[in-house]
mmCIF file of C-alpha atoms in Angstrom:
data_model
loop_
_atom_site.group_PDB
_atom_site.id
_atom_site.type_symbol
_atom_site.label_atom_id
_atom_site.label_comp_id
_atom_site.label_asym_id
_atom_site.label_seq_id
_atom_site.Cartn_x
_atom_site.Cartn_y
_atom_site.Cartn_z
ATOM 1 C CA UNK A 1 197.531 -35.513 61.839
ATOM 2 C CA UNK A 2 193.893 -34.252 61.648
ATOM 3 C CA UNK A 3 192.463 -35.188 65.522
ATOM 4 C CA UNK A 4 188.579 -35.536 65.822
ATOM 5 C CA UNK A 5 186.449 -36.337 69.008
ATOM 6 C CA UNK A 6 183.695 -38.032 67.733
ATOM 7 C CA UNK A 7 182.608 -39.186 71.474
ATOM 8 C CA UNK A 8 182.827 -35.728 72.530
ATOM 9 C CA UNK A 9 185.757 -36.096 75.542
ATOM 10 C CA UNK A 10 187.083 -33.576 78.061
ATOM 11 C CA UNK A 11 188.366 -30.676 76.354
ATOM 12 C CA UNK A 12 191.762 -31.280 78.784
ATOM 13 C CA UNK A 13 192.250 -34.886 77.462
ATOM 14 C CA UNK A 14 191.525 -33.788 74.019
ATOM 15 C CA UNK A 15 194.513 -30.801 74.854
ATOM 16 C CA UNK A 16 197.014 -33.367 75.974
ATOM 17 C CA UNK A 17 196.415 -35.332 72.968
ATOM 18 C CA UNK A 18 196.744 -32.404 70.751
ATOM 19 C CA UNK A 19 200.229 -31.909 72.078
ATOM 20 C CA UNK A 20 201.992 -34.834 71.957
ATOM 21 C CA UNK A 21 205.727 -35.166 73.694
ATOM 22 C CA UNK A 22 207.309 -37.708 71.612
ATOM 23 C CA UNK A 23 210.175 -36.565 69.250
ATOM 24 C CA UNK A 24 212.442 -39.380 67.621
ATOM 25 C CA UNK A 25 214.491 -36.429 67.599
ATOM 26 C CA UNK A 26 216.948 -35.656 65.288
ATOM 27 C CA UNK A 27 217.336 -39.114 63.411
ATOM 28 C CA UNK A 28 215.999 -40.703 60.279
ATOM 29 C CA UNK A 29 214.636 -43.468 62.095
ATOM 30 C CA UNK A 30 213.411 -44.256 65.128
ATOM 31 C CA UNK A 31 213.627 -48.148 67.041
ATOM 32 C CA UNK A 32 210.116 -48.395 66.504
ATOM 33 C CA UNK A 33 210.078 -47.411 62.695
ATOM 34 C CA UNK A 34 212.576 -49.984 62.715
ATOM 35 C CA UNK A 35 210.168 -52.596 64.112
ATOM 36 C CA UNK A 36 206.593 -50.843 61.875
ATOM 37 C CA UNK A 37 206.227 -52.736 58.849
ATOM 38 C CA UNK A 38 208.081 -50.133 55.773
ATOM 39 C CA UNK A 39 204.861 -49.915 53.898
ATOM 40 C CA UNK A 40 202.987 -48.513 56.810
ATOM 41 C CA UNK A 41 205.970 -46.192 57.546
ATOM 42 C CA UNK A 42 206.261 -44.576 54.468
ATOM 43 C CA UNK A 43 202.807 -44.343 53.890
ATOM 44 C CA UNK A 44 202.618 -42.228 57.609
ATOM 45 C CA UNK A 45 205.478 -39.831 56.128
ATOM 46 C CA UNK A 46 203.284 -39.260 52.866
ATOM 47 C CA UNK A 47 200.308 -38.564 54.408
ATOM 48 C CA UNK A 48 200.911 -36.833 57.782
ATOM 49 C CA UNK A 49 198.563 -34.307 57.384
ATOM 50 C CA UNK A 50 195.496 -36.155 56.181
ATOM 51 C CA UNK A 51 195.952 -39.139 58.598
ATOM 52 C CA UNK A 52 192.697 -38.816 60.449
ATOM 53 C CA UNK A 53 192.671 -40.038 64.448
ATOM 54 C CA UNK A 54 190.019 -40.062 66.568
ATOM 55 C CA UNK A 55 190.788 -38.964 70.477
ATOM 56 C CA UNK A 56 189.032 -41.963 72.271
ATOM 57 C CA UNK A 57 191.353 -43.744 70.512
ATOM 58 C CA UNK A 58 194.427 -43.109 72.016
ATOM 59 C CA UNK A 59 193.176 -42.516 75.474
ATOM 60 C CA UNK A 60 195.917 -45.519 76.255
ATOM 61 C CA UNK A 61 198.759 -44.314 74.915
ATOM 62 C CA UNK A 62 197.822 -41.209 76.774
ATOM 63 C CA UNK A 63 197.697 -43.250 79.810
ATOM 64 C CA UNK A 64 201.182 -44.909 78.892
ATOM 65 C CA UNK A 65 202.339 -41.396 78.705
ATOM 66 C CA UNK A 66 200.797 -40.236 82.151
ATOM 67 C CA UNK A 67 202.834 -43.759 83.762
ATOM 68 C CA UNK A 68 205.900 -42.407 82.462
ATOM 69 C CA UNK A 69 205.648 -38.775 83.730
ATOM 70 C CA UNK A 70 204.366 -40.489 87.017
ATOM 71 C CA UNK A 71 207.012 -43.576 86.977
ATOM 72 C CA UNK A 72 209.862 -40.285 86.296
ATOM 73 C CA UNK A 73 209.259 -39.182 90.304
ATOM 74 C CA UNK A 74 210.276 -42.673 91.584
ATOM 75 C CA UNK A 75 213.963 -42.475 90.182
ATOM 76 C CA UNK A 76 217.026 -43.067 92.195
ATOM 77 C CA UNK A 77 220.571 -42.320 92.336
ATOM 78 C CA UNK A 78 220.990 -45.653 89.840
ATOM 79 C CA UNK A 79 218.164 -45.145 87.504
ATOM 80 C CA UNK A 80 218.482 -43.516 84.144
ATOM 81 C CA UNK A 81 215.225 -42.462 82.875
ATOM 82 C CA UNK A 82 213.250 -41.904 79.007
ATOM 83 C CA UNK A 83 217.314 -41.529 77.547
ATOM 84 C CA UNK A 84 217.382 -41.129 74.356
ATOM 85 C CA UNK A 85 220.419 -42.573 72.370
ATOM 86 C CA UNK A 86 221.254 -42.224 69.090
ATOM 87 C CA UNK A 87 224.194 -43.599 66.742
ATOM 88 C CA UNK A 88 224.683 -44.074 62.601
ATOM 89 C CA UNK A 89 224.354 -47.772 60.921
ATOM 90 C CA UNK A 90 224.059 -48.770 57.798
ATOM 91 C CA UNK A 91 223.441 -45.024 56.212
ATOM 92 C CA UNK A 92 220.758 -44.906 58.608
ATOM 93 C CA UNK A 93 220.495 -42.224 61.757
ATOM 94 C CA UNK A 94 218.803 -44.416 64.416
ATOM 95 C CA UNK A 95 217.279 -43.131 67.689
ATOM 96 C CA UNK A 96 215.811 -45.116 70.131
ATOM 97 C CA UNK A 97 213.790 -43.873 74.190
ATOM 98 C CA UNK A 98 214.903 -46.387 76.146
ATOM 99 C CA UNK A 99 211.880 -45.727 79.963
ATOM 100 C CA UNK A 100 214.369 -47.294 82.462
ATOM 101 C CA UNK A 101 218.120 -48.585 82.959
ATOM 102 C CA UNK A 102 219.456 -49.708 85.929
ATOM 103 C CA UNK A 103 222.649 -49.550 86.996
ATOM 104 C CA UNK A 104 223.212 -53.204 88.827
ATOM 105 C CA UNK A 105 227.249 -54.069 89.540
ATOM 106 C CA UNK A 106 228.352 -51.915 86.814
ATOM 107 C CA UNK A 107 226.087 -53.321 84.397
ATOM 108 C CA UNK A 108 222.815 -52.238 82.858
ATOM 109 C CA UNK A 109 219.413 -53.993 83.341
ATOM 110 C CA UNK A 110 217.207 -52.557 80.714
ATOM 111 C CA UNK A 111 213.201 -52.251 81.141
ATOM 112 C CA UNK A 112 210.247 -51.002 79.456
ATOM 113 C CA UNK A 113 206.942 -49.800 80.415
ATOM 114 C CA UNK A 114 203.318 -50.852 78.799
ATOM 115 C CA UNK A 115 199.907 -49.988 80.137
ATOM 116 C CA UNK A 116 198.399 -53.069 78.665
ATOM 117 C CA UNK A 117 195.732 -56.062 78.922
ATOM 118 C CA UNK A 118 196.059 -59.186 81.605
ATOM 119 C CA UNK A 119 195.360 -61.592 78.287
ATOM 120 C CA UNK A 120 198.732 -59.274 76.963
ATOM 121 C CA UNK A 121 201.025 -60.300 79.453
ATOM 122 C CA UNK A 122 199.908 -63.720 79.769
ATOM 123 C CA UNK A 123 201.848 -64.183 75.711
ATOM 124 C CA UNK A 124 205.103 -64.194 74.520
ATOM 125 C CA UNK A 125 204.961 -61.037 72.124
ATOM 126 C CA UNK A 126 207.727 -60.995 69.438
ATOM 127 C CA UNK A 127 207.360 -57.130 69.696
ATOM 128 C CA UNK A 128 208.366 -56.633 72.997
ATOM 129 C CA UNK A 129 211.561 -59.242 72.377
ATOM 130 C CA UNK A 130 212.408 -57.414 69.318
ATOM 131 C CA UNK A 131 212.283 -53.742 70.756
ATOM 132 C CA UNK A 132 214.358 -54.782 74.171
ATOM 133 C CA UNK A 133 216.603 -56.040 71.887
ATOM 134 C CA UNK A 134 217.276 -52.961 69.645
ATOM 135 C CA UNK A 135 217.739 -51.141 72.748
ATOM 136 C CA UNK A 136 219.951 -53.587 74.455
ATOM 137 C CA UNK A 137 222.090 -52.835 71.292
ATOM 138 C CA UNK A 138 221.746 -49.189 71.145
ATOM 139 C CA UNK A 139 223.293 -49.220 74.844
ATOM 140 C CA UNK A 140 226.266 -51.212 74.113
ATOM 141 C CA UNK A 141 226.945 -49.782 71.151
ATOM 142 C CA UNK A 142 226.691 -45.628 72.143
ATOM 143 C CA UNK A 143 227.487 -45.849 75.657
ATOM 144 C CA UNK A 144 229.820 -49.638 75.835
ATOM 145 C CA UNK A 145 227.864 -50.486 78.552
ATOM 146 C CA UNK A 146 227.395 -54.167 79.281
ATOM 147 C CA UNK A 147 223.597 -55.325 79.172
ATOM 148 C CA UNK A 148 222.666 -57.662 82.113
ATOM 149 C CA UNK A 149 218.804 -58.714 81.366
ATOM 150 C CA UNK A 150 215.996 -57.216 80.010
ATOM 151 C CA UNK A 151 212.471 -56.397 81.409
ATOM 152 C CA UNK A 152 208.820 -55.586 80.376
ATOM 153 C CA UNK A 153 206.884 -54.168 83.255
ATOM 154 C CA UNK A 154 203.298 -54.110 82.599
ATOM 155 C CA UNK A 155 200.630 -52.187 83.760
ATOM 156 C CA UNK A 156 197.458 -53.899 83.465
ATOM 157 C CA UNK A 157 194.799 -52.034 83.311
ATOM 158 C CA UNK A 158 192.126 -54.300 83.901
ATOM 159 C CA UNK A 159 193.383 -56.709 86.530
ATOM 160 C CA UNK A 160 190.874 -58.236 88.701
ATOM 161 C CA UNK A 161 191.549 -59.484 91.854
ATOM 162 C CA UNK A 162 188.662 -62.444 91.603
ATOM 163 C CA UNK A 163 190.449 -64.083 88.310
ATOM 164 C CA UNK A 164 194.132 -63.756 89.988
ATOM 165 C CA UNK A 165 192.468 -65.680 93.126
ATOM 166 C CA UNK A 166 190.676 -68.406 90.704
ATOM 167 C CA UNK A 167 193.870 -68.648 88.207
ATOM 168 C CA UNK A 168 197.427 -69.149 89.140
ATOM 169 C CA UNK A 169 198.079 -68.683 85.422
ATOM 170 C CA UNK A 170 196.572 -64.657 85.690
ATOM 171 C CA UNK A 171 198.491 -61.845 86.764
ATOM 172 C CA UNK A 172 198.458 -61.721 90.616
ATOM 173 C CA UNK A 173 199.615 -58.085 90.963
ATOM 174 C CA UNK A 174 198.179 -55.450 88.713
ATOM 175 C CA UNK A 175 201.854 -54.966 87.879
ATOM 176 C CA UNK A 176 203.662 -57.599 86.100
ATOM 177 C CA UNK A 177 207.321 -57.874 86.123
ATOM 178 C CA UNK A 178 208.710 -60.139 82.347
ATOM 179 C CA UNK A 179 211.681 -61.251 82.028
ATOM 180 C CA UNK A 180 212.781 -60.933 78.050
ATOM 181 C CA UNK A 181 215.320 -62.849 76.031
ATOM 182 C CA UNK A 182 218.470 -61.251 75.662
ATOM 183 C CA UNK A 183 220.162 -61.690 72.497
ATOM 184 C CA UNK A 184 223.471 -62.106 71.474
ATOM 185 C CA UNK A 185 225.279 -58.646 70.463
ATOM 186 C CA UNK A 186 225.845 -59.603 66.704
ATOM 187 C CA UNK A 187 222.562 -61.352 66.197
ATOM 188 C CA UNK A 188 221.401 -57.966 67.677
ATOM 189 C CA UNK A 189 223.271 -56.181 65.216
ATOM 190 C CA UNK A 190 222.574 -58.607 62.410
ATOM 191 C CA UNK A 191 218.568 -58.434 63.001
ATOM 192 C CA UNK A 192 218.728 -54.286 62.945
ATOM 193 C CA UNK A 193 220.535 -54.744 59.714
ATOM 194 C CA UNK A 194 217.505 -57.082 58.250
ATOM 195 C CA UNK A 195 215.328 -54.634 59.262
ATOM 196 C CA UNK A 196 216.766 -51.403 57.631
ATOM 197 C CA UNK A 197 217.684 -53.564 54.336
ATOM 198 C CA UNK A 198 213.509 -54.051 54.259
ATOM 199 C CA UNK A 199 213.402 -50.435 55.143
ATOM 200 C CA UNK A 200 215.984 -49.143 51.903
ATOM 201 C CA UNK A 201 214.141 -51.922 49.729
ATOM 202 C CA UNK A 202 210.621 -49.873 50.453
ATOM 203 C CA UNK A 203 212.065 -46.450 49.976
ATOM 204 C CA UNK A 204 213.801 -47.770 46.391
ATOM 205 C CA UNK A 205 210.506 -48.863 45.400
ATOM 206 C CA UNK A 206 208.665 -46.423 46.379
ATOM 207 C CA UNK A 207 210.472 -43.769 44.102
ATOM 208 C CA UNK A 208 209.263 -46.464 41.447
ATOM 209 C CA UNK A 209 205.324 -45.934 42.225
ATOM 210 C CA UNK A 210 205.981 -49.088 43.959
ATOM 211 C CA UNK A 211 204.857 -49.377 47.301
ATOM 212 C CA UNK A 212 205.946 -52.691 49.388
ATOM 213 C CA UNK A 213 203.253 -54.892 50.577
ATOM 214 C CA UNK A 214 202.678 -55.661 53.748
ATOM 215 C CA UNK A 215 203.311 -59.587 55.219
ATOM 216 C CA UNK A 216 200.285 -61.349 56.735
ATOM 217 C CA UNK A 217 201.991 -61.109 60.091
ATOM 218 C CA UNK A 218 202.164 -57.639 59.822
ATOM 219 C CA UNK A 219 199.016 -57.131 59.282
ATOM 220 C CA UNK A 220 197.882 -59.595 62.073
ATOM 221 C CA UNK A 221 196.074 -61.645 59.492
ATOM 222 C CA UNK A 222 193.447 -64.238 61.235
ATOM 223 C CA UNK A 223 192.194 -66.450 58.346
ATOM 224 C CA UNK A 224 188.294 -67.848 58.542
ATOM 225 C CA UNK A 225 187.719 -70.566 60.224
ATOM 226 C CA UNK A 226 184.601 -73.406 61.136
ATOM 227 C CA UNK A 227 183.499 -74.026 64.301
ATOM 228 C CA UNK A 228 181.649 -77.335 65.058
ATOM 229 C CA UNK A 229 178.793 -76.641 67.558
ATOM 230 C CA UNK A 230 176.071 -77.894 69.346
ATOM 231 C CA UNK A 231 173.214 -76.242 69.509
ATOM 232 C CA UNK A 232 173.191 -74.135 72.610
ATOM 233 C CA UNK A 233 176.543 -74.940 73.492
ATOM 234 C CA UNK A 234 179.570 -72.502 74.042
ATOM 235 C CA UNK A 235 182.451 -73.966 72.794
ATOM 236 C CA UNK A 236 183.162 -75.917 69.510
ATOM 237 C CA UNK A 237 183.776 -79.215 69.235
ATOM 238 C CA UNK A 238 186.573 -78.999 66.549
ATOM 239 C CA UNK A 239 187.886 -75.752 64.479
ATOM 240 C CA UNK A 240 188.819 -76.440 61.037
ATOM 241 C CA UNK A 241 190.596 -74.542 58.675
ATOM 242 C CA UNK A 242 188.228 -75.237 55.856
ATOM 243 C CA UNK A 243 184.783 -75.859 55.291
ATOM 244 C CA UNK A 244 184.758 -78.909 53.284
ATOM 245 C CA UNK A 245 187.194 -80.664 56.881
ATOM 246 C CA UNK A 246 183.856 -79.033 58.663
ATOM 247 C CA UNK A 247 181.173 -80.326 56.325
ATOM 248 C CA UNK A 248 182.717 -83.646 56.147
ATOM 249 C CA UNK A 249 183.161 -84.225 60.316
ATOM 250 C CA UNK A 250 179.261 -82.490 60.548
ATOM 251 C CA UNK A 251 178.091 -85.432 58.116
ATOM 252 C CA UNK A 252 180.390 -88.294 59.755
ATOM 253 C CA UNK A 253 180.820 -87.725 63.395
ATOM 254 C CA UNK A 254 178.582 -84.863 64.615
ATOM 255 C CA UNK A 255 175.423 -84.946 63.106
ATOM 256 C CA UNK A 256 173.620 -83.650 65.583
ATOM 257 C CA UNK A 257 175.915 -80.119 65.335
ATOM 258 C CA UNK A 258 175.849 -77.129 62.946
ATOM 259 C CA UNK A 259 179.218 -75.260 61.238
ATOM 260 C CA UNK A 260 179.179 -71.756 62.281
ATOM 261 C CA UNK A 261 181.672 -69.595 60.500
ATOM 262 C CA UNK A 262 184.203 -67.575 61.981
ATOM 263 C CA UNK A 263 185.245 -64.081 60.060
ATOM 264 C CA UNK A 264 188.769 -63.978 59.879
ATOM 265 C CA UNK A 265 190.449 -60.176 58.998
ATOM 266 C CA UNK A 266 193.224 -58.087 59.001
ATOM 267 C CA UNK A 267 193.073 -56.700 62.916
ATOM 268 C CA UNK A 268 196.047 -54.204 62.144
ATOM 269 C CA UNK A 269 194.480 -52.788 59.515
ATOM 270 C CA UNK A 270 191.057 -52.470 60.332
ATOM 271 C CA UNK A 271 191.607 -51.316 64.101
ATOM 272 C CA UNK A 272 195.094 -50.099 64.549
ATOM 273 C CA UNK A 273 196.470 -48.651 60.896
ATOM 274 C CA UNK A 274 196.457 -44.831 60.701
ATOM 275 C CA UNK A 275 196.986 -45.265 57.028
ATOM 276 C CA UNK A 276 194.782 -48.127 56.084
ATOM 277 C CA UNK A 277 192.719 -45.022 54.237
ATOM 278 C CA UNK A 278 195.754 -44.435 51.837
ATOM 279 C CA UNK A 279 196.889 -47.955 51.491
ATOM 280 C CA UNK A 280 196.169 -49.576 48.503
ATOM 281 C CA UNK A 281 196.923 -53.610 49.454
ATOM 282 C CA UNK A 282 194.035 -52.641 51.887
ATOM 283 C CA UNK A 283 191.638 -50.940 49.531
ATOM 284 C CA UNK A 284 191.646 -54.123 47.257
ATOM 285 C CA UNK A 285 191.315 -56.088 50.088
ATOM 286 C CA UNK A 286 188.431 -54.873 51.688
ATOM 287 C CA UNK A 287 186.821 -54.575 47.958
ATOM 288 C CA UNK A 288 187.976 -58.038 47.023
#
């Protein structure tokens, strides 16, 4: 990966950055990989070197990484720290970093940490109940250890202390403690195997010139919308999905309001996608 610094930041943060810890070691596939969509996999093995990042943005996964090195000191006699397991399915070599287990009546309460946003922990995110999962299964199935919960504990790094006091909905700590779903063993097993069939299907294709397309979920597609507002006024009076539904309420029921339009967009592509530049589904997009 070519690494710029466009904003010009601290030669030392730029440093870290330039030498990254994370290894998936040695496995085909890491949990995460598992979880990426397969275009935007395959397309990150193709074009390693050219992928262009800048460094301001991944101060916060360089932040996640300080929490970890930090969170490492705190261990105790039944804490298993950043273990990496790894095991064979389906012709695949799987590894998956699991931060924190801990050892509760012989069983194992698995957690994860994320520096994140207080509107982040506020949602349910499928991610975080998929990748909890997919370790919850890696643990029973290298080390036969029985799973007993699983937990996100979130950092959030821009908690105020005025909205916790004026929402009992907001985070009131700065660290937030989530209890995730924890599945069944085989539907673990069975939604692993769902994943790595989508992951074989991309590869086959591939080798055809073919490369799979990405799902509007993966992408985290927002479609356009129209907003009914009053003039001067904050929030719309209705959201529709179309403009002829806006037009027609403007004309019937608000005629005293105006339709402002609302951009929808592909947010993982445009922000988040180190390989949007190579991808093709977003090149016809964007010129489309």
């Amino acid at each position: 990966m070519k690494l710029t610094n466009k904003f010009n930041l601290p030669e030392t943060f730029v440093n870290v950055i330039r030498r990254p810890q994370y290894s998936k070691g040695n496995s085909e596939i890491s949990v995460t990989e598992i979880l990426s969509p397969p275009q935007l996999v395959l397309l990150r093995r193709q074009h390693q070197e050219d992928i262009e990042q800048d460094a301001a943005d991944m101060v916060w996964s360089l932040f996640g990484s300080a929490v970890h090195n930090i969170l490492e000191h705190g261990k105790d006699d039944h804490h298993i720290v950043e273990e990496r397991l790894f095991t064979t399915f389906e012709g695949w070599s799987i590894s998956g970093a699991i931060d924190l287990q801990t050892l509760v009546d012989g069983k194992v309460l698995i957690a994860d940490y994320k520096v994140t946003s207080a509107w982040t922990v506020q949602q349910e995110k499928q991610e975080w109940i998929d990748q909890l999962n997919l370790y919850a299964w890696l643990v029973e199935r290298v080390k036969g250890d029985q799973v007993a919960g699983l937990q996100i504990i979130g950092i959030v790094r821009d908690w105020s202390r005025r909205e916790a006091a004026l929402k009992e909905t907001y985070p009131q700590s700065p660290i937030v403690t989530l209890d995730i779903p924890l599945w069944d063993y085989k539907d673990r097993e069975e939604f692993v195997r769902r994943r790595l069939t989508l992951h074989n299907e991309a590869n086959f294709a591939a080798v055809s010139g073919e490369m799979p397309q990405c799902t509007p979920e993966e992408m985290w597609e927002k479609p356009t919308t129209y907003a009914i507002m009053k003039a001067g006024g904050v929030r719309a009076k209705k959201v529709c999905n179309t403009l002829s539904e806006a037009e027609t309420l403007v004309v019937t029921k608000y005629p005293d309001h105006h339709i402002e339009t609302r951009e929808g967009g592909r947010t993982r592509c445009e922000s988040f996608c180190q390989a949007a530049p190579f991808c093709k589904q977003y090149q016809v997009y964007k010129e489309g």
